[in-house]
Every structure is written in C-alpha cells, then in structure tokens.
Short mmCIF file of C-alpha atoms and ligand atoms in Angstrom, two decimals:
data_model
loop_
_atom_site.label_atom_id
_atom_site.label_comp_id
_atom_site.label_asym_id
_atom_site.label_seq_id
_atom_site.Cartn_x
_atom_site.Cartn_y
_atom_site.Cartn_z
CA MET B 1486 36.52 24.92 65.68
CA TRP B 1487 35.90 27.52 62.44
CA ARG B 1488 34.18 25.83 59.65
CA LEU B 1489 34.93 26.92 56.01
CA TYR B 1490 32.20 26.33 53.53
CA HIS B 1491 34.59 25.93 50.19
CA TYR B 1492 34.74 24.54 46.48
CA SER B 1493 38.20 22.84 45.87
CA LEU B 1494 38.74 24.96 42.81
CA CYS B 1495 37.64 27.98 44.05
CA PRO B 1496 40.56 30.32 44.22
CA PHE B 1497 39.03 32.02 46.83
CA SER B 1498 38.21 29.50 48.84
CA ARG B 1499 41.75 28.58 48.21
CA LYS B 1500 42.88 31.95 49.51
CA VAL B 1501 41.22 31.62 52.96
CA ARG B 1502 42.04 27.89 53.51
CA LEU B 1503 45.85 28.67 52.95
CA ALA B 1504 45.82 31.96 55.16
CA LEU B 1505 43.71 29.72 57.98
CA ALA B 1506 46.57 26.85 57.70
CA GLU B 1507 49.37 29.64 58.32
CA LYS B 1508 47.79 31.15 61.10
CA SER B 1509 47.49 27.68 62.90
CA VAL B 1510 43.11 28.54 63.05
CA PRO B 1511 41.47 25.36 63.54
CA THR B 1512 38.63 24.93 60.85
CA GLU B 1513 36.65 21.96 59.24
CA LEU B 1514 36.32 22.10 55.81
CA VAL B 1515 32.67 21.80 54.51
CA GLY B 1516 32.38 21.13 50.83
CA GLU B 1517 30.09 23.42 48.78
CA HIS B 1518 28.82 23.70 44.87
CA PRO B 1519 27.99 27.37 44.90
CA TRP B 1520 25.95 26.57 41.62
CA GLU B 1521 23.34 24.87 43.20
CA GLY B 1522 22.38 27.78 45.30
CA ARG B 1523 21.03 25.21 48.69
CA ASP B 1524 18.96 27.17 50.76
CA ALA B 1525 20.72 26.99 54.25
CA PHE B 1526 23.68 28.55 52.42
CA LEU B 1527 22.01 31.39 50.19
CA ALA B 1528 20.95 32.08 54.37
CA LEU B 1529 24.91 32.33 55.19
CA ASN B 1530 25.67 34.89 52.11
CA PRO B 1531 22.75 35.87 50.03
CA ALA B 1532 25.39 36.60 47.23
CA GLY B 1533 25.77 32.55 46.93
CA GLN B 1534 29.20 32.49 46.67
CA THR B 1535 32.21 30.59 48.39
CA PRO B 1536 34.11 30.89 50.85
CA VAL B 1537 32.12 31.59 53.89
CA VAL B 1538 33.57 31.38 56.95
CA THR B 1539 31.46 30.31 60.52
CA SER B 1540 31.90 29.56 64.19
CA ALA B 1541 30.55 26.56 65.13
CA SER B 1542 27.26 28.06 66.70
CA GLU B 1543 26.61 30.16 63.41
CA ASP B 1544 26.77 33.71 65.50
CA VAL B 1545 29.65 34.45 63.46
CA VAL B 1546 29.40 34.41 60.00
CA LEU B 1547 31.64 36.14 57.30
CA ALA B 1548 31.55 36.27 53.69
CA ASP B 1549 34.01 37.64 50.78
CA SER B 1550 37.61 35.91 51.09
CA THR B 1551 39.04 39.16 51.55
CA ALA B 1552 36.79 40.51 54.34
CA ILE B 1553 37.29 36.48 55.81
CA LEU B 1554 40.81 37.71 56.00
CA GLU B 1555 41.19 40.93 57.00
CA TYR B 1556 39.06 39.61 60.05
CA PHE B 1557 41.40 37.15 60.78
CA GLU B 1558 44.51 39.58 60.82
CA GLU B 1559 42.84 41.27 62.97
CA THR B 1560 41.78 38.41 65.49
CA VAL B 1561 44.59 36.38 65.56
CA ARG B 1562 48.02 37.88 66.17
CA ASP B 1563 49.84 34.79 65.37
CA SER B 1564 51.71 34.69 61.84
CA PRO B 1565 50.91 38.06 60.66
CA LEU B 1566 50.68 38.30 56.94
CA MET B 1567 49.92 41.62 55.87
CA GLY B 1568 53.48 43.30 55.93
CA SER B 1569 54.86 45.48 58.26
CA GLY B 1570 53.78 49.47 57.82
CA PRO B 1571 50.95 50.89 56.05
CA LEU B 1572 53.27 51.06 52.71
CA GLU B 1573 54.00 47.47 52.65
CA ARG B 1574 50.39 46.44 53.62
CA ALA B 1575 48.93 48.82 50.80
CA GLU B 1576 51.44 46.92 48.23
CA VAL B 1577 49.99 43.64 49.89
CA ARG B 1578 46.40 44.56 49.12
CA ARG B 1579 47.31 45.86 45.27
CA VAL B 1580 48.76 42.74 44.82
CA ILE B 1581 45.86 40.52 46.14
CA ALA B 1582 43.12 43.16 44.32
CA TRP B 1583 45.32 41.93 41.17
CA PHE B 1584 45.20 38.18 41.54
CA ASP B 1585 41.55 38.52 42.87
CA GLN B 1586 40.12 40.92 40.09
CA LYS B 1587 42.28 40.58 36.82
CA PHE B 1588 43.98 37.34 37.20
CA PHE B 1589 40.58 36.03 37.96
CA ALA B 1590 38.49 37.55 35.37
CA GLU B 1591 41.26 37.28 32.18
CA VAL B 1592 42.15 33.33 33.07
CA GLY B 1593 40.65 32.03 36.26
CA VAL B 1594 37.55 32.17 35.47
CA ILE B 1595 37.67 31.49 31.85
CA LEU B 1596 39.67 28.10 32.13
CA LEU B 1597 36.92 27.21 35.52
CA GLN B 1598 34.43 27.73 32.53
CA GLU B 1599 36.14 25.79 29.67
CA ARG B 1600 37.58 23.32 31.45
CA MET B 1601 35.14 22.63 34.67
CA TRP B 1602 32.05 23.75 34.24
CA HIS B 1603 31.69 22.83 30.18
CA ARG B 1604 33.57 19.58 31.05
CA ILE B 1605 31.38 18.14 34.02
CA ILE B 1606 28.20 19.96 34.18
CA THR B 1607 27.18 21.56 30.66
CA ARG B 1608 29.51 18.49 28.64
CA GLN B 1609 29.89 20.78 25.82
CA PRO B 1610 33.55 21.27 24.35
CA PRO B 1611 35.21 23.99 25.72
CA ASN B 1612 35.83 27.21 23.88
CA THR B 1613 39.30 27.18 21.74
CA THR B 1614 39.44 31.03 21.30
CA LEU B 1615 38.70 31.83 25.14
CA LEU B 1616 41.02 29.33 25.96
CA ARG B 1617 43.43 30.63 23.63
CA GLN B 1618 43.05 34.32 24.89
CA ALA B 1619 43.54 32.73 28.42
CA HIS B 1620 46.66 31.23 27.77
CA GLN B 1621 48.68 34.54 26.50
CA ALA B 1622 46.93 36.43 29.21
CA VAL B 1623 48.35 33.79 32.02
CA GLU B 1624 52.00 34.33 30.25
CA GLY B 1625 51.83 38.35 30.69
CA HIS B 1626 50.57 37.42 34.21
CA LEU B 1627 53.64 35.25 35.11
CA ASP B 1628 56.15 37.74 33.30
CA TYR B 1629 54.33 40.27 35.79
CA LEU B 1630 54.77 38.18 38.65
CA GLU B 1631 58.32 37.54 37.63
CA TYR B 1632 59.12 41.35 37.19
CA LEU B 1633 58.07 41.93 41.17
CA LEU B 1634 60.30 38.86 42.28
CA ASP B 1635 63.18 40.47 40.63
CA HIS B 1636 62.78 43.29 42.80
CA ARG B 1637 61.58 41.83 46.50
CA ARG B 1638 61.61 38.61 47.82
CA TRP B 1639 58.03 38.38 48.22
CA LEU B 1640 54.95 39.18 45.93
CA GLY B 1641 54.02 41.81 48.64
CA GLY B 1642 57.78 42.40 49.89
CA SER B 1643 60.03 41.18 52.06
CA THR B 1644 57.75 39.12 53.81
CA PHE B 1645 55.44 36.56 52.88
CA SER B 1646 52.15 37.25 52.81
CA LEU B 1647 48.51 37.17 52.00
CA ALA B 1648 49.76 38.78 48.49
CA ASP B 1649 51.70 35.47 47.94
CA ILE B 1650 48.45 33.34 49.20
CA ALA B 1651 46.22 34.97 47.14
CA ALA B 1652 48.35 34.74 43.78
CA ALA B 1653 49.00 30.89 44.94
CA ALA B 1654 45.29 30.43 45.24
CA HIS B 1655 44.62 31.28 42.11
CA VAL B 1656 47.74 29.88 40.16
CA SER B 1657 47.11 26.37 41.60
CA VAL B 1658 43.21 26.41 40.60
CA VAL B 1659 44.78 27.43 36.60
CA ASP B 1660 47.95 25.26 37.44
CA TYR B 1661 45.11 22.05 38.02
CA LEU B 1662 43.43 22.90 34.63
CA GLY B 1663 46.23 22.61 32.63
CA GLY B 1664 46.66 26.51 31.97
CA ILE B 1665 50.05 27.02 33.30
CA ASP B 1666 53.35 25.94 30.81
CA TRP B 1667 56.60 26.85 33.76
CA LYS B 1668 58.95 25.43 30.92
CA THR B 1669 59.86 29.65 30.33
CA HIS B 1670 59.06 31.01 34.11
CA ASP B 1671 62.28 29.75 35.94
CA LEU B 1672 61.81 32.44 38.68
CA ALA B 1673 57.98 32.18 39.17
CA LYS B 1674 58.68 28.48 39.20
CA GLN B 1675 61.05 28.67 41.67
CA TRP B 1676 58.36 31.21 43.96
CA TYR B 1677 55.56 28.48 43.59
CA SER B 1678 57.92 25.84 44.35
CA ALA B 1679 58.65 27.53 48.06
CA ILE B 1680 55.00 28.12 48.56
CA LYS B 1681 54.09 24.21 47.25
CA SER B 1682 56.57 22.99 50.14
CA ARG B 1683 54.51 24.89 52.89
CA PRO B 1684 53.20 23.11 55.21
CA SER B 1685 49.31 24.61 54.50
CA PHE B 1686 49.92 24.07 50.82
CA ARG B 1687 50.00 20.08 51.13
CA PRO B 1688 46.61 18.89 51.74
CA LEU B 1689 45.12 20.95 48.87
CA LEU B 1690 47.92 19.90 46.29
CA THR B 1691 46.43 16.35 47.21
CA GLU B 1692 42.76 16.73 46.57
CA ARG B 1693 41.23 15.81 43.47
CA THR B 1694 37.78 17.12 41.73
CA ALA B 1695 35.95 14.34 40.26
CA GLY B 1696 36.34 14.11 36.10
CA LEU B 1697 38.88 16.36 36.30
CA VAL B 1698 42.46 14.87 36.26
CA PRO B 1699 45.25 17.57 36.93
CA PRO B 1700 48.66 17.46 34.79
CA ASN B 1701 51.21 15.08 36.59
CA HIS B 1702 53.24 18.01 37.80
CA TYR B 1703 50.90 19.67 39.37
CA ASP B 1704 51.35 18.24 43.13
CA LYS B 1705 55.07 17.61 42.85
CA LEU B 1706 57.45 20.34 44.31
CA ASP B 1707 60.23 19.63 42.13
CA PHE B 1708 58.14 19.95 38.35
N1 GSH Z 919 34.59 38.42 46.02
C1 GSH Z 919 34.23 37.05 46.61
C2 GSH Z 919 34.30 36.36 45.06
C3 GSH Z 919 33.60 34.73 45.47
C4 GSH Z 919 33.65 33.84 44.05
O1 GSH Z 919 33.22 34.44 42.66
N2 GSH Z 919 33.16 32.75 44.09
C5 GSH Z 919 32.63 32.01 43.03
C6 GSH Z 919 33.44 30.24 43.27
S1 GSH Z 919 35.43 30.67 42.91
C7 GSH Z 919 31.41 31.80 43.13
O2 GSH Z 919 30.92 31.63 44.52
N3 GSH Z 919 30.83 32.05 42.29
C8 GSH Z 919 29.70 31.73 41.95
C9 GSH Z 919 28.43 32.65 41.78
O3 GSH Z 919 28.58 33.88 42.04
O4 GSH Z 919 27.45 33.16 41.67
C10 GSH Z 919 35.53 36.61 47.26
O5 GSH Z 919 36.87 37.31 47.10
O6 GSH Z 919 35.37 35.69 48.69
#
C-alpha cells in the first residue's frame, strides 16, 4: 500500500490521486497542510510541498506530481496514461505543463490565495482586482481547452491521458472555489462531465474543506 500526503484543494495532489486511482494503485490518503511546515513532512520533502508519495515503510519517497506520475507510469503497466508513441507523449507532457504552470499561475494560485487562504487562514477580504484578472484568464484557458477538443477526442490526443487528469485536477479546484462559469463553454463542459463520471473522480467530488462551500453544480454530473 502506498501513502499519499495530499491537501484536498491542491491541484497537484488531485492530479496524483486521480492518476493512482485510474491505475488502481492501492493508496492511503494522509491529509497535510503544507503551510504548517511539519518537521516530519519536511523530512520527506524538503521543498515542503504536497503531494508526496511514500511506500508503507518509507524506503521509497517520491515528490513532485509529474515525477511521481512518471514513476508509476514506468512501474505499473495497467491503464497506460501517457498516450502512444513519442509524439503523443510529447503532446501529453506539453498539456500537463500548460496546466501545471500557466493555468496554475494565472488562475489556480489566485483563487486559492483569495478564496481559500484569505477566507479560512488570514480572514482578510479577497483582492477583487486579482479575482477579476483570474476570471478573465480562466475564460482564455477554457477557450484553449475547447480549441484542443475541436481537433481531438481527448486533451493529449486520441486517448484519455495524464493531460486530461492534470487539466481536470486544476479545473476542479478552481470550480470548487466558484471560479468557473460553464454557461458559455459547452464543449469544455462535455469533456469535464465525462471526467466527473469516472469512478476515479467520484470520491474527490464528495470531499469538502471546512469553511468553504463549493457551488451547487460542483459535484453534479449534469451541471
Ligand atoms: N511542482 C510541484 C508543485 C506542488 C505545489 O505547488 N504544491 C503546493 C500546494 S498546491 C504547496 O505545497 N505549496 C506550499 C509551498 O510551496 O510552500 C508539483 O507538481 O508537485
């Protein structure tokens, strides 16, 4: 049994959690607040970031979501999630990087700071200018997601892959924090609805963070 140190609203943790569920890797979840900087957690990952995956005896310790997923892709043959062939794999990696870097910097981290951190930790009002910028950015990202889906079945190519998992992980956190208006994004909505209905996604959608209520549509398949 593997152990995943995660924070429920951390998109990188969600990415690992979803991929391990897709690959049927038995995993025990351990909740971690990375900002607390627990000594035992820092000993596992000096970067102090979730997610971290360890073997039961902690002789294997893996950190950084993409490094973790590549490890399991190499060691667990079932349900391959990287696409087939070098070109498709390069595209899957590109889309993962898009969401992990660009989407997170322009949207995810702002929503987490303004709607999670300020509400439940610092108790400060959110910065509405930053929120407005994030809302504008999310529109551009959903347009791009729809452009990709206009040209292929899944985000990384013809098969469901880590590109879809990474994107859905980031989108789900922003959706929990009320940052997505689905009304004008039918194609993105269809894609997300298909992902929401996967068994790997269901437990994640039922989880709640104390003090933060998601919008009504958050866990609905038909939203
Ligand atoms: N590149 C890392 C990023 C992980 C990350 O940024 N985790 C955030 C939570 S979502 C964190 O732990 N932040 C605390 C910190 O950076 O000190 C990955 O892919 O795992």
